[in-house]
PDB file of C-alpha atoms in Angstrom:
ATOM      1  CA  MET A 294       0.000   0.000   0.000  1.00 41.00           C
ATOM      2  CA  LYS A 295       2.888   2.369   0.750  1.00 37.00           C
ATOM      3  CA  LYS A 296       4.199   1.914  -2.788  1.00 38.00           C
ATOM      4  CA  VAL A 297       0.779   2.796  -4.183  1.00 38.00           C
ATOM      5  CA  TYR A 298       0.796   6.065  -2.260  1.00 37.00           C
ATOM      6  CA  ILE A 299       4.275   6.841  -3.621  1.00 36.00           C
ATOM      7  CA  ILE A 300       3.076   6.362  -7.190  1.00 37.00           C
ATOM      8  CA  LEU A 301       0.008   8.522  -6.553  1.00 37.00           C
ATOM      9  CA  LEU A 302       2.252  11.279  -5.214  1.00 37.00           C
ATOM     10  CA  LEU A 303       4.574  11.046  -8.203  1.00 38.00           C
ATOM     11  CA  LEU A 304       1.640  11.300 -10.599  1.00 40.00           C
ATOM     12  CA  VAL A 305       0.309  14.382  -8.845  1.00 38.00           C
ATOM     13  CA  MET A 306       3.762  15.989  -8.911  1.00 39.00           C
ATOM     14  CA  THR A 307       4.200  15.210 -12.608  1.00 42.00           C
ATOM     15  CA  ILE A 308       0.812  16.627 -13.562  1.00 38.00           C
ATOM     16  CA  SER A 309       1.409  19.709 -11.388  1.00 39.00           C
ATOM     17  CA  ALA A 310       4.817  20.306 -12.953  1.00 42.00           C
ATOM     18  CA  GLY A 311       3.275  20.057 -16.397  1.00 40.00           C
ATOM     19  CA  CYS A 312       0.747  22.753 -15.598  1.00 37.00           C
ATOM     20  CA  GLY A 313       3.365  25.208 -14.368  1.00 36.00           C
ATOM     21  CA  THR A 314       2.881  28.227 -12.141  1.00 34.00           C
ATOM     22  CA  GLY A 315       1.229  31.400 -13.296  1.00 34.00           C
ATOM     23  CA  THR A 316       2.697  34.852 -12.942  1.00 34.00           C
ATOM     24  CA  THR A 317      -0.778  36.348 -12.677  1.00 32.00           C
ATOM     25  CA  SER A 318      -4.139  35.210 -11.370  1.00 31.00           C
ATOM     26  CA  SER A 319      -5.689  35.080 -14.843  1.00 33.00           C
ATOM     27  CA  HIS A 320      -5.219  32.171 -17.219  1.00 37.00           C
ATOM     28  CA  ASN A 321      -5.405  31.686 -20.957  1.00 37.00           C
ATOM     29  CA  THR A 322      -8.430  29.472 -21.561  1.00 34.00           C
ATOM     30  CA  GLU A 323      -8.051  29.196 -25.333  1.00 41.00           C
ATOM     31  CA  ALA A 324      -6.758  25.947 -26.764  1.00 43.00           C
ATOM     32  CA  ASP A 325      -3.085  25.814 -27.693  1.00 54.00           C
ATOM     33  CA  ILE A 326      -3.670  22.631 -29.689  1.00 54.00           C
ATOM     34  CA  GLU A 327      -6.966  20.911 -30.434  1.00 52.00           C
ATOM     35  CA  LEU A 328      -6.953  17.129 -30.850  1.00 55.00           C
ATOM     36  CA  ASP A 329      -9.674  14.503 -31.058  1.00 53.00           C
ATOM     37  CA  LYS A 330     -10.221  12.029 -28.263  1.00 49.00           C
ATOM     38  CA  PRO A 331      -8.297   8.774 -28.885  1.00 49.00           C
ATOM     39  CA  SER A 332     -10.565   5.953 -30.031  1.00 45.00           C
ATOM     40  CA  VAL A 333      -8.635   3.346 -28.023  1.00 39.00           C
ATOM     41  CA  THR A 334      -8.804   3.028 -24.247  1.00 37.00           C
ATOM     42  CA  ILE A 335      -5.299   2.713 -22.861  1.00 35.00           C
ATOM     43  CA  THR A 336      -4.772   0.341 -19.968  1.00 35.00           C
ATOM     44  CA  GLU A 337      -1.375  -1.274 -20.575  1.00 36.00           C
ATOM     45  CA  ASN A 338       0.683   1.776 -19.649  1.00 37.00           C
ATOM     46  CA  ASN A 339      -1.312   3.063 -16.668  1.00 35.00           C
ATOM     47  CA  THR A 340       1.022   3.378 -13.685  1.00 34.00           C
ATOM     48  CA  LEU A 341      -1.666   4.170 -11.122  1.00 30.00           C
ATOM     49  CA  GLY A 342      -1.722   1.473  -8.461  1.00 30.00           C
ATOM     50  CA  LYS A 343       1.312  -0.396  -9.763  1.00 31.00           C
ATOM     51  CA  ASP A 344       4.318  -1.281  -7.648  1.00 33.00           C
ATOM     52  CA  VAL A 345       7.576   0.527  -8.309  1.00 32.00           C
ATOM     53  CA  SER A 346       9.101  -2.814  -9.314  1.00 36.00           C
ATOM     54  CA  ASP A 347       6.405  -3.225 -11.978  1.00 39.00           C
ATOM     55  CA  ILE A 348       7.164   0.186 -13.433  1.00 33.00           C
ATOM     56  CA  GLU A 349      10.915  -0.506 -13.442  1.00 38.00           C
ATOM     57  CA  SER A 350      10.397  -3.790 -15.297  1.00 40.00           C
ATOM     58  CA  GLU A 351       8.286  -2.032 -17.947  1.00 40.00           C
ATOM     59  CA  LYS A 352      10.849   0.653 -18.749  1.00 38.00           C
ATOM     60  CA  ASN A 353      12.846  -1.633 -21.022  1.00 39.00           C
ATOM     61  CA  SER A 354       9.920  -3.761 -22.183  1.00 37.00           C
ATOM     62  CA  SER A 355       9.198  -3.803 -25.910  1.00 32.00           C
ATOM     63  CA  ASP A 356       5.473  -3.891 -25.060  1.00 38.00           C
ATOM     64  CA  ASN A 357       5.831  -0.519 -23.317  1.00 42.00           C
ATOM     65  CA  SER A 358       6.779   1.179 -26.567  1.00 46.00           C
ATOM     66  CA  ASP A 359       4.925  -0.995 -29.104  1.00 49.00           C
ATOM     67  CA  ASP A 360       1.518  -0.910 -27.416  1.00 69.00           C
ATOM     68  CA  ARG A 361       1.311   2.732 -26.455  1.00 77.00           C
ATOM     69  CA  ILE A 362      -0.883   5.265 -28.223  1.00 83.00           C
ATOM     70  CA  ILE A 363       0.856   8.100 -30.078  1.00 85.00           C
ATOM     71  CA  ASP A 364      -1.322  11.007 -31.197  1.00 82.00           C
ATOM     72  CA  SER A 365       0.160  13.990 -33.089  1.00 83.00           C
ATOM     73  CA  GLY A 366       3.532  13.531 -31.386  1.00 88.00           C
ATOM     74  CA  PHE A 367       2.102  12.990 -27.887  1.00 88.00           C
ATOM     75  CA  TRP A 368       2.161   9.779 -25.856  1.00 89.00           C
ATOM     76  CA  VAL A 369      -1.390   9.333 -24.532  1.00 86.00           C
ATOM     77  CA  ASN A 370      -2.186   7.777 -21.151  1.00 84.00           C
ATOM     78  CA  GLU A 371      -5.586   7.430 -19.516  1.00 82.00           C
ATOM     79  CA  LEU A 372      -5.343   7.973 -15.761  1.00 79.00           C
ATOM     80  CA  LYS A 373      -7.943   7.157 -13.146  1.00 78.00           C
ATOM     81  CA  THR A 374      -8.593  10.001 -10.695  1.00 76.00           C
ATOM     82  CA  ASP A 375     -11.240  10.909  -8.130  1.00 77.00           C
ATOM     83  CA  ASN A 376     -12.898  13.007 -10.839  1.00 70.00           C
ATOM     84  CA  GLY A 377     -12.982  10.186 -13.362  1.00 74.00           C
ATOM     85  CA  MET A 378     -10.675   9.394 -16.262  1.00 74.00           C
ATOM     86  CA  VAL A 379      -8.090  11.965 -17.305  1.00 77.00           C
ATOM     87  CA  TRP A 380      -6.204  11.749 -20.578  1.00 80.00           C
ATOM     88  CA  LYS A 381      -2.609  12.839 -20.083  1.00 82.00           C
ATOM     89  CA  TYR A 382      -0.554  13.849 -23.132  1.00 86.00           C
ATOM     90  CA  THR A 383       3.243  13.551 -22.836  1.00 91.00           C
ATOM     91  CA  PRO A 384       5.200  15.271 -25.645  1.00 92.00           C
ATOM     92  CA  LEU A 385       7.731  13.107 -27.467  1.00 94.00           C
ATOM     93  CA  ILE A 386      11.013  13.814 -29.222  1.00 92.00           C
ATOM     94  CA  SER A 387      11.551  11.528 -32.192  1.00 84.00           C
ATOM     95  CA  PRO A 388      14.162  10.329 -32.533  1.00 87.00           C
ATOM     96  CA  LYS A 389      15.332  10.725 -28.938  1.00 90.00           C
ATOM     97  CA  VAL A 390      18.526  12.738 -28.467  1.00 93.00           C
ATOM     98  CA  ALA A 391      21.301  10.858 -26.664  1.00 93.00           C
ATOM     99  CA  GLY A 392      22.132  12.342 -23.271  1.00 95.00           C
ATOM    100  CA  VAL A 393      19.007  14.526 -23.038  1.00 96.00           C
ATOM    101  CA  PHE A 394      16.537  13.885 -20.213  1.00 95.00           C
ATOM    102  CA  ASP A 395      13.082  14.588 -21.642  1.00 96.00           C
ATOM    103  CA  CYS A 396       9.384  14.510 -20.759  1.00 95.00           C
ATOM    104  CA  GLU A 397       9.065  10.882 -21.826  1.00 94.00           C
ATOM    105  CA  ASP A 398      11.793   9.921 -19.349  1.00 94.00           C
ATOM    106  CA  ASP A 399      10.053  11.938 -16.649  1.00 93.00           C
ATOM    107  CA  ALA A 400       6.729  10.203 -17.340  1.00 91.00           C
ATOM    108  CA  LYS A 401       8.407   6.783 -17.200  1.00 91.00           C
ATOM    109  CA  PHE A 402      10.055   7.595 -13.844  1.00 91.00           C
ATOM    110  CA  VAL A 403      13.545   7.414 -15.337  1.00 90.00           C
ATOM    111  CA  PHE A 404      16.011   9.108 -12.989  1.00 88.00           C
ATOM    112  CA  SER A 405      17.868  12.056 -14.494  1.00 86.00           C
ATOM    113  CA  TYR A 406      21.185  10.936 -12.991  1.00 82.00           C
ATOM    114  CA  GLU A 407      21.110   7.917 -15.313  1.00 87.00           C
ATOM    115  CA  TYR A 408      22.435  10.287 -17.993  1.00 90.00           C
ATOM    116  CA  SER A 409      25.458  11.344 -15.922  1.00 90.00           C
ATOM    117  CA  GLY A 410      27.801   8.794 -17.458  1.00 91.00           C
ATOM    118  CA  TYR A 411      26.924   9.665 -21.046  1.00 92.00           C
ATOM    119  CA  ASN A 412      27.361  13.416 -20.533  1.00 94.00           C
ATOM    120  CA  ARG A 413      30.475  13.204 -18.334  1.00 95.00           C
ATOM    121  CA  PRO A 414      33.403  15.256 -19.677  1.00 97.00           C
ATOM    122  CA  ASP A 415      36.785  13.540 -19.991  1.00 97.00           C
ATOM    123  CA  GLY A 416      38.933  14.104 -16.921  1.00 98.00           C
ATOM    124  CA  THR A 417      35.984  14.363 -14.521  1.00 97.00           C
ATOM    125  CA  LYS A 418      34.081  12.140 -12.115  1.00 96.00           C
ATOM    126  CA  THR A 419      30.394  12.315 -11.304  1.00 94.00           C
ATOM    127  CA  ALA A 420      29.914  14.394  -8.151  1.00 92.00           C
ATOM    128  CA  THR A 421      28.249  12.779  -5.159  1.00 84.00           C
ATOM    129  CA  LEU A 422      25.914  15.344  -3.632  1.00 77.00           C
ATOM    130  CA  LYS A 423      23.725  14.948  -0.562  1.00 60.00           C
ATOM    131  CA  SER A 424      20.934  17.050  -1.980  1.00 57.00           C
ATOM    132  CA  TYR A 425      20.522  18.617  -5.384  1.00 70.00           C
ATOM    133  CA  GLY A 426      17.861  19.153  -7.951  1.00 76.00           C
ATOM    134  CA  CYS A 427      17.652  21.579 -10.851  1.00 87.00           C
ATOM    135  CA  GLN A 428      14.834  20.987 -13.293  1.00 91.00           C
ATOM    136  CA  PHE A 429      12.360  23.268 -15.034  1.00 94.00           C
ATOM    137  CA  ILE A 430       9.492  21.620 -16.911  1.00 94.00           C
ATOM    138  CA  TYR A 431       6.373  22.927 -18.609  1.00 93.00           C
ATOM    139  CA  VAL A 432       3.882  21.175 -20.867  1.00 90.00           C
ATOM    140  CA  SER A 433       0.953  22.961 -22.478  1.00 83.00           C
ATOM    141  CA  ASN A 434      -1.393  20.025 -22.987  1.00 75.00           C
ATOM    142  CA  PRO A 435      -3.862  19.764 -25.875  1.00 72.00           C
ATOM    143  CA  MET A 436      -7.431  20.885 -25.209  1.00 68.00           C
ATOM    144  CA  LEU A 437      -9.651  17.842 -25.605  1.00 67.00           C
ATOM    145  CA  GLY A 438     -13.030  19.023 -24.339  1.00 64.00           C
ATOM    146  CA  TYR A 439     -13.716  16.172 -21.945  1.00 61.00           C
ATOM    147  CA  ASN A 440     -11.118  16.271 -19.158  1.00 65.00           C
ATOM    148  CA  ALA A 441     -12.404  17.669 -15.869  1.00 62.00           C
ATOM    149  CA  ASP A 442      -9.964  20.602 -15.891  1.00 62.00           C
ATOM    150  CA  GLU A 443      -8.657  21.818 -19.239  1.00 65.00           C
ATOM    151  CA  GLU A 444      -7.784  25.345 -18.292  1.00 70.00           C
ATOM    152  CA  VAL A 445      -4.432  26.355 -19.774  1.00 74.00           C
ATOM    153  CA  TYR A 446      -2.159  27.370 -16.926  1.00 80.00           C
ATOM    154  CA  PRO A 447       0.805  29.574 -17.872  1.00 88.00           C
ATOM    155  CA  THR A 448       4.363  28.991 -16.793  1.00 91.00           C
ATOM    156  CA  GLN A 449       6.609  31.760 -15.466  1.00 93.00           C
ATOM    157  CA  GLU A 450       8.470  34.147 -17.740  1.00 95.00           C
ATOM    158  CA  LYS A 451      11.525  33.864 -15.488  1.00 94.00           C
ATOM    159  CA  GLN A 452      12.626  30.930 -13.327  1.00 94.00           C
ATOM    160  CA  ILE A 453      15.646  30.870 -11.027  1.00 94.00           C
ATOM    161  CA  LYS A 454      17.641  28.110  -9.351  1.00 94.00           C
ATOM    162  CA  GLU A 455      20.846  28.210  -7.355  1.00 94.00           C
ATOM    163  CA  THR A 456      23.693  25.934  -8.450  1.00 94.00           C
ATOM    164  CA  PHE A 457      24.959  24.698  -5.066  1.00 93.00           C
ATOM    165  CA  SER A 458      22.482  23.304  -2.517  1.00 91.00           C
ATOM    166  CA  LEU A 459      22.835  24.195   1.161  1.00 91.00           C
ATOM    167  CA  THR A 460      21.925  21.213   3.333  1.00 90.00           C
ATOM    168  CA  ALA A 461      21.891  20.868   7.118  1.00 88.00           C
ATOM    169  CA  ASN A 462      23.088  17.972   9.258  1.00 85.00           C
ATOM    170  CA  ASN A 463      22.794  18.214  13.048  1.00 85.00           C
ATOM    171  CA  GLY A 464      22.472  21.972  12.817  1.00 84.00           C
ATOM    172  CA  ILE A 465      25.551  22.435  10.606  1.00 91.00           C
ATOM    173  CA  ASN A 466      25.094  23.603   7.011  1.00 91.00           C
ATOM    174  CA  LYS A 467      27.163  22.268   4.143  1.00 91.00           C
ATOM    175  CA  LEU A 468      27.325  23.661   0.625  1.00 91.00           C
ATOM    176  CA  GLY A 469      27.302  21.008  -2.105  1.00 92.00           C
ATOM    177  CA  ILE A 470      29.998  22.444  -4.365  1.00 94.00           C
ATOM    178  CA  TYR A 471      31.026  20.810  -7.644  1.00 96.00           C
ATOM    179  CA  ASP A 472      33.262  21.867 -10.548  1.00 97.00           C
ATOM    180  CA  VAL A 473      31.298  21.404 -13.778  1.00 97.00           C
ATOM    181  CA  GLY A 474      27.571  21.357 -14.463  1.00 96.00           C
ATOM    182  CA  CYS A 475      25.758  19.834 -17.436  1.00 96.00           C
ATOM    183  CA  ILE A 476      22.486  21.440 -18.558  1.00 96.00           C
ATOM    184  CA  THR A 477      20.276  19.629 -21.078  1.00 97.00           C
ATOM    185  CA  PHE A 478      17.223  21.003 -22.868  1.00 98.00           C
ATOM    186  CA  ALA A 479      14.414  19.019 -24.461  1.00 97.00           C
ATOM    187  CA  LEU A 480      12.448  21.329 -26.788  1.00 97.00           C
ATOM    188  CA  TYR A 481       9.253  20.296 -28.536  1.00 95.00           C
ATOM    189  CA  LYS A 482       9.191  22.803 -31.375  1.00 94.00           C
ATOM    190  CA  ASP A 483       7.562  20.450 -33.902  1.00 91.00           C
ATOM    191  CA  LEU A 484       4.438  19.954 -31.771  1.00 90.00           C
ATOM    192  CA  TYR A 485       3.314  23.580 -31.472  1.00 88.00           C
ATOM    193  CA  PRO A 486       2.528  26.252 -34.088  1.00 87.00           C
ATOM    194  CA  GLU A 487       4.747  28.808 -32.339  1.00 89.00           C
ATOM    195  CA  TYR A 488       7.656  28.451 -29.937  1.00 93.00           C
ATOM    196  CA  PRO A 489       8.996  31.107 -27.565  1.00 95.00           C
ATOM    197  CA  GLU A 490      12.458  32.583 -27.451  1.00 97.00           C
ATOM    198  CA  MET A 491      14.337  30.906 -24.606  1.00 97.00           C
ATOM    199  CA  LYS A 492      17.485  32.150 -22.884  1.00 97.00           C
ATOM    200  CA  LEU A 493      19.582  30.814 -19.990  1.00 98.00           C
ATOM    201  CA  GLN A 494      21.693  33.310 -18.022  1.00 97.00           C
ATOM    202  CA  VAL A 495      24.351  32.638 -15.390  1.00 97.00           C
ATOM    203  CA  TYR A 496      25.080  34.981 -12.465  1.00 97.00           C
ATOM    204  CA  GLY A 497      27.692  34.632  -9.747  1.00 97.00           C
ATOM    205  CA  ILE A 498      27.196  35.611  -6.097  1.00 96.00           C
ATOM    206  CA  PRO A 499      30.412  37.189  -4.712  1.00 96.00           C
ATOM    207  CA  ASN A 500      31.832  35.611  -1.561  1.00 96.00           C
ATOM    208  CA  ASN A 501      32.028  38.987   0.185  1.00 95.00           C
ATOM    209  CA  LEU A 502      28.308  39.595  -0.444  1.00 94.00           C
ATOM    210  CA  ILE A 503      27.394  36.226   1.071  1.00 94.00           C
ATOM    211  CA  GLU A 504      29.644  36.912   4.057  1.00 93.00           C
ATOM    212  CA  GLN A 505      28.122  40.358   4.597  1.00 93.00           C
ATOM    213  CA  ARG A 506      24.598  38.944   4.599  1.00 92.00           C
ATOM    214  CA  PHE A 507      25.120  35.715   6.515  1.00 92.00           C
ATOM    215  CA  GLY A 508      28.575  35.598   8.048  1.00 91.00           C
ATOM    216  CA  ASP A 509      29.370  31.911   8.466  1.00 90.00           C
ATOM    217  CA  ILE A 510      26.939  30.052   6.180  1.00 91.00           C
ATOM    218  CA  THR A 511      27.514  26.823   8.110  1.00 90.00           C
ATOM    219  CA  LYS A 512      25.398  28.398  10.861  1.00 90.00           C
ATOM    220  CA  CYS A 513      22.978  30.592   8.894  1.00 91.00           C
ATOM    221  CA  ASP A 514      19.245  30.099   8.457  1.00 91.00           C
ATOM    222  CA  GLY A 515      18.842  27.900   5.392  1.00 89.00           C
ATOM    223  CA  ARG A 516      15.503  29.370   4.341  1.00 91.00           C
ATOM    224  CA  ALA A 517      16.826  32.924   4.597  1.00 93.00           C
ATOM    225  CA  TYR A 518      19.818  31.896   2.472  1.00 93.00           C
ATOM    226  CA  LYS A 519      17.522  30.384  -0.167  1.00 91.00           C
ATOM    227  CA  ASP A 520      15.233  33.436  -0.210  1.00 92.00           C
ATOM    228  CA  PHE A 521      18.225  35.731  -0.628  1.00 92.00           C
ATOM    229  CA  LEU A 522      19.342  33.824  -3.718  1.00 92.00           C
ATOM    230  CA  VAL A 523      16.071  33.277  -5.585  1.00 89.00           C
ATOM    231  CA  LYS A 524      14.050  36.275  -4.337  1.00 89.00           C
ATOM    232  CA  ASP A 525      16.239  39.135  -3.102  1.00 91.00           C
ATOM    233  CA  CYS A 526      18.858  38.985  -5.871  1.00 90.00           C
ATOM    234  CA  PRO A 527      16.273  38.961  -8.706  1.00 88.00           C
ATOM    235  CA  ASN A 528      14.210  41.694  -7.012  1.00 87.00           C
ATOM    236  CA  GLU A 529      17.346  43.835  -6.968  1.00 85.00           C
ATOM    237  CA  ASP A 530      17.799  43.056 -10.676  1.00 88.00           C
ATOM    238  CA  PHE A 531      21.010  41.156  -9.879  1.00 92.00           C
ATOM    239  CA  VAL A 532      22.904  44.444  -9.344  1.00 91.00           C
ATOM    240  CA  SER A 533      25.059  42.851  -6.627  1.00 91.00           C
ATOM    241  CA  CYS A 534      25.752  39.766  -8.731  1.00 95.00           C
ATOM    242  CA  VAL A 535      28.354  39.090 -11.404  1.00 96.00           C
ATOM    243  CA  TYR A 536      26.936  38.496 -14.878  1.00 97.00           C
ATOM    244  CA  LEU A 537      28.849  35.533 -16.322  1.00 98.00           C
ATOM    245  CA  GLY A 538      27.190  34.714 -19.621  1.00 97.00           C
ATOM    246  CA  GLU A 539      24.095  33.520 -21.414  1.00 97.00           C
ATOM    247  CA  LYS A 540      22.980  31.166 -24.143  1.00 97.00           C
ATOM    248  CA  TYR A 541      19.920  31.280 -26.388  1.00 97.00           C
ATOM    249  CA  ILE A 542      18.302  27.854 -26.463  1.00 97.00           C
ATOM    250  CA  THR A 543      17.126  27.173 -30.003  1.00 96.00           C
ATOM    251  CA  ASP A 544      16.924  23.379 -30.125  1.00 96.00           C
ATOM    252  CA  THR A 545      17.199  20.217 -28.044  1.00 97.00           C
ATOM    253  CA  SER A 546      20.786  20.397 -26.828  1.00 96.00           C
ATOM    254  CA  ILE A 547      23.447  19.799 -24.161  1.00 97.00           C
ATOM    255  CA  PHE A 548      25.475  22.579 -22.490  1.00 97.00           C
ATOM    256  CA  TYR A 549      28.134  22.832 -19.793  1.00 98.00           C
ATOM    257  CA  ILE A 550      29.173  25.424 -17.205  1.00 98.00           C
ATOM    258  CA  ASP A 551      32.669  25.510 -15.685  1.00 98.00           C
ATOM    259  CA  TYR A 552      31.811  26.712 -12.179  1.00 98.00           C
ATOM    260  CA  LYS A 553      35.312  26.050 -10.875  1.00 98.00           C
ATOM    261  CA  LYS A 554      36.825  28.493 -13.355  1.00 98.00           C
ATOM    262  CA  MET A 555      34.083  31.071 -12.764  1.00 98.00           C
ATOM    263  CA  ALA A 556      34.508  30.840  -8.993  1.00 97.00           C
ATOM    264  CA  GLU A 557      38.274  31.316  -9.162  1.00 97.00           C
ATOM    265  CA  GLU A 558      38.182  34.202 -11.645  1.00 97.00           C
ATOM    266  CA  ASN A 559      35.317  36.115 -10.002  1.00 97.00           C
ATOM    267  CA  ASP A 560      35.633  35.117  -6.320  1.00 97.00           C
ATOM    268  CA  CYS A 561      32.095  33.715  -6.276  1.00 97.00           C
ATOM    269  CA  GLY A 562      30.751  31.188  -3.801  1.00 96.00           C
ATOM    270  CA  GLN A 563      27.376  30.565  -5.420  1.00 96.00           C
ATOM    271  CA  PHE A 564      25.730  30.814  -8.840  1.00 96.00           C
ATOM    272  CA  LEU A 565      22.237  31.390 -10.184  1.00 96.00           C
ATOM    273  CA  LEU A 566      20.692  29.917 -13.323  1.00 96.00           C
ATOM    274  CA  VAL A 567      18.036  32.234 -14.757  1.00 96.00           C
ATOM    275  CA  LEU A 568      15.785  30.827 -17.482  1.00 97.00           C
ATOM    276  CA  LYS A 569      13.689  33.335 -19.443  1.00 97.00           C
ATOM    277  CA  VAL A 570      10.949  32.604 -21.999  1.00 96.00           C
ATOM    278  CA  SER A 571       9.135  35.076 -24.255  1.00 96.00           C
ATOM    279  CA  LYS A 572       5.668  33.478 -23.877  1.00 93.00           C
ATOM    280  CA  THR A 573       3.987  31.546 -21.098  1.00 92.00           C
ATOM    281  CA  THR A 574       1.649  29.077 -22.861  1.00 89.00           C
ATOM    282  CA  GLY A 575       1.475  27.013 -26.023  1.00 88.00           C
ATOM    283  CA  PHE A 576       4.769  25.109 -25.810  1.00 92.00           C
ATOM    284  CA  ALA A 577       6.622  22.395 -23.894  1.00 94.00           C
ATOM    285  CA  TYR A 578      10.190  21.950 -22.658  1.00 96.00           C
ATOM    286  CA  LEU A 579      12.253  20.256 -19.968  1.00 97.00           C
ATOM    287  CA  MET A 580      15.515  21.659 -18.656  1.00 97.00           C
ATOM    288  CA  ASN A 581      17.625  19.276 -16.576  1.00 95.00           C
ATOM    289  CA  GLY A 582      20.664  20.433 -14.610  1.00 93.00           C
ATOM    290  CA  ASP A 583      21.115  17.443 -12.320  1.00 91.00           C
ATOM    291  CA  ASN A 584      24.333  16.111 -13.904  1.00 94.00           C
ATOM    292  CA  CYS A 585      27.286  17.431 -11.876  1.00 94.00           C
ATOM    293  CA  TYR A 586      31.000  16.635 -12.071  1.00 96.00           C
ATOM    294  CA  ASN A 587      34.307  17.195 -10.283  1.00 97.00           C
ATOM    295  CA  ILE A 588      37.573  17.516 -12.185  1.00 98.00           C
ATOM    296  CA  SER A 589      39.898  14.564 -11.531  1.00 97.00           C
ATOM    297  CA  ASP A 590      42.430  15.049 -14.347  1.00 98.00           C
ATOM    298  CA  ASN A 591      42.668  18.728 -15.253  1.00 98.00           C
ATOM    299  CA  GLU A 592      44.902  18.223 -18.303  1.00 98.00           C
ATOM    300  CA  LYS A 593      42.533  15.707 -19.856  1.00 98.00           C
ATOM    301  CA  TYR A 594      39.534  17.872 -18.938  1.00 98.00           C
ATOM    302  CA  GLN A 595      41.008  21.000 -20.550  1.00 98.00           C
ATOM    303  CA  VAL A 596      41.621  19.122 -23.808  1.00 98.00           C
ATOM    304  CA  TRP A 597      38.023  17.863 -23.820  1.00 98.00           C
ATOM    305  CA  LYS A 598      36.706  21.314 -22.936  1.00 98.00           C
ATOM    306  CA  GLN A 599      38.438  22.975 -25.882  1.00 98.00           C
ATOM    307  CA  GLU A 600      37.038  20.319 -28.206  1.00 97.00           C
ATOM    308  CA  HIS A 601      33.511  21.126 -26.929  1.00 97.00           C
ATOM    309  CA  ILE A 602      33.939  24.839 -26.189  1.00 97.00           C
ATOM    310  CA  GLY A 603      30.815  25.719 -28.182  1.00 96.00           C
ATOM    311  CA  GLN A 604      28.708  23.859 -25.618  1.00 97.00           C
ATOM    312  CA  PHE A 605      30.050  25.901 -22.690  1.00 98.00           C
ATOM    313  CA  ILE A 606      28.095  28.880 -21.363  1.00 97.00           C
ATOM    314  CA  GLY A 607      30.107  31.927 -20.344  1.00 94.00           C
ATOM    315  CA  GLU A 608      33.284  31.013 -22.247  1.00 93.00           C
TER     316      GLU A 608
END
């Protein structure tokens, strides 16, 4: 029974993430895409009520891909809820792009860290972090006319996430620092009539600014530290931060950020990722920044970095 509750929670989180969070109280109620109701009732791929072990065994099953319903580039699942049946549409990238964590992976409960090995730069090792998570996801689902709630909820025009997580253990904070971050983007431009301009910016937080605000961060209030990063700094238009670079995201792609170099050159102890989009409905994307690495062989890493310099942000 406990496993069933876990699956229910994951489904709620996935659907909530797909809806996004609005920047205003009003919503766009016009359809972004109009599709007909599928003529086949899907039961094979429903995850509601299944054990985690059942879901894991289905990930690599040929039946899981051969039997599913694909409609206009969306993977269709019928979910049982308290309000009846809900048809969930998961956007697909075809063919899948190696190394990119996408909405299909998220719907199948694939863990994002499973891509760490593929995306790992030469001369680095995957970082072991106590707590970390950096993902932005938004899916503007088709309007079908029969789901209980088909209001189109907008995402935010600007989303912010700190690079290093501050975690507490027995009252002592520890900052999960790593050297190199990998950021992947899954963009679903073929599924929507228009797609927004998307830009990722990187800002550094100077060590002296952090010290002035919090003194010893090992003893500071973790919530106040988080609010300072994702609320105070943006509200001040990042005037106290160091602008380190940006990249326009135009297609499904993989990027890297050399935080070790940025920290040494700018005396920064923390970084902010700022994702901006030019419209808030009528598209889908997933940004994953959970792949983190530490440099183990700097000479080998520098050679690899120069060979892939076009994928680095802020270089």
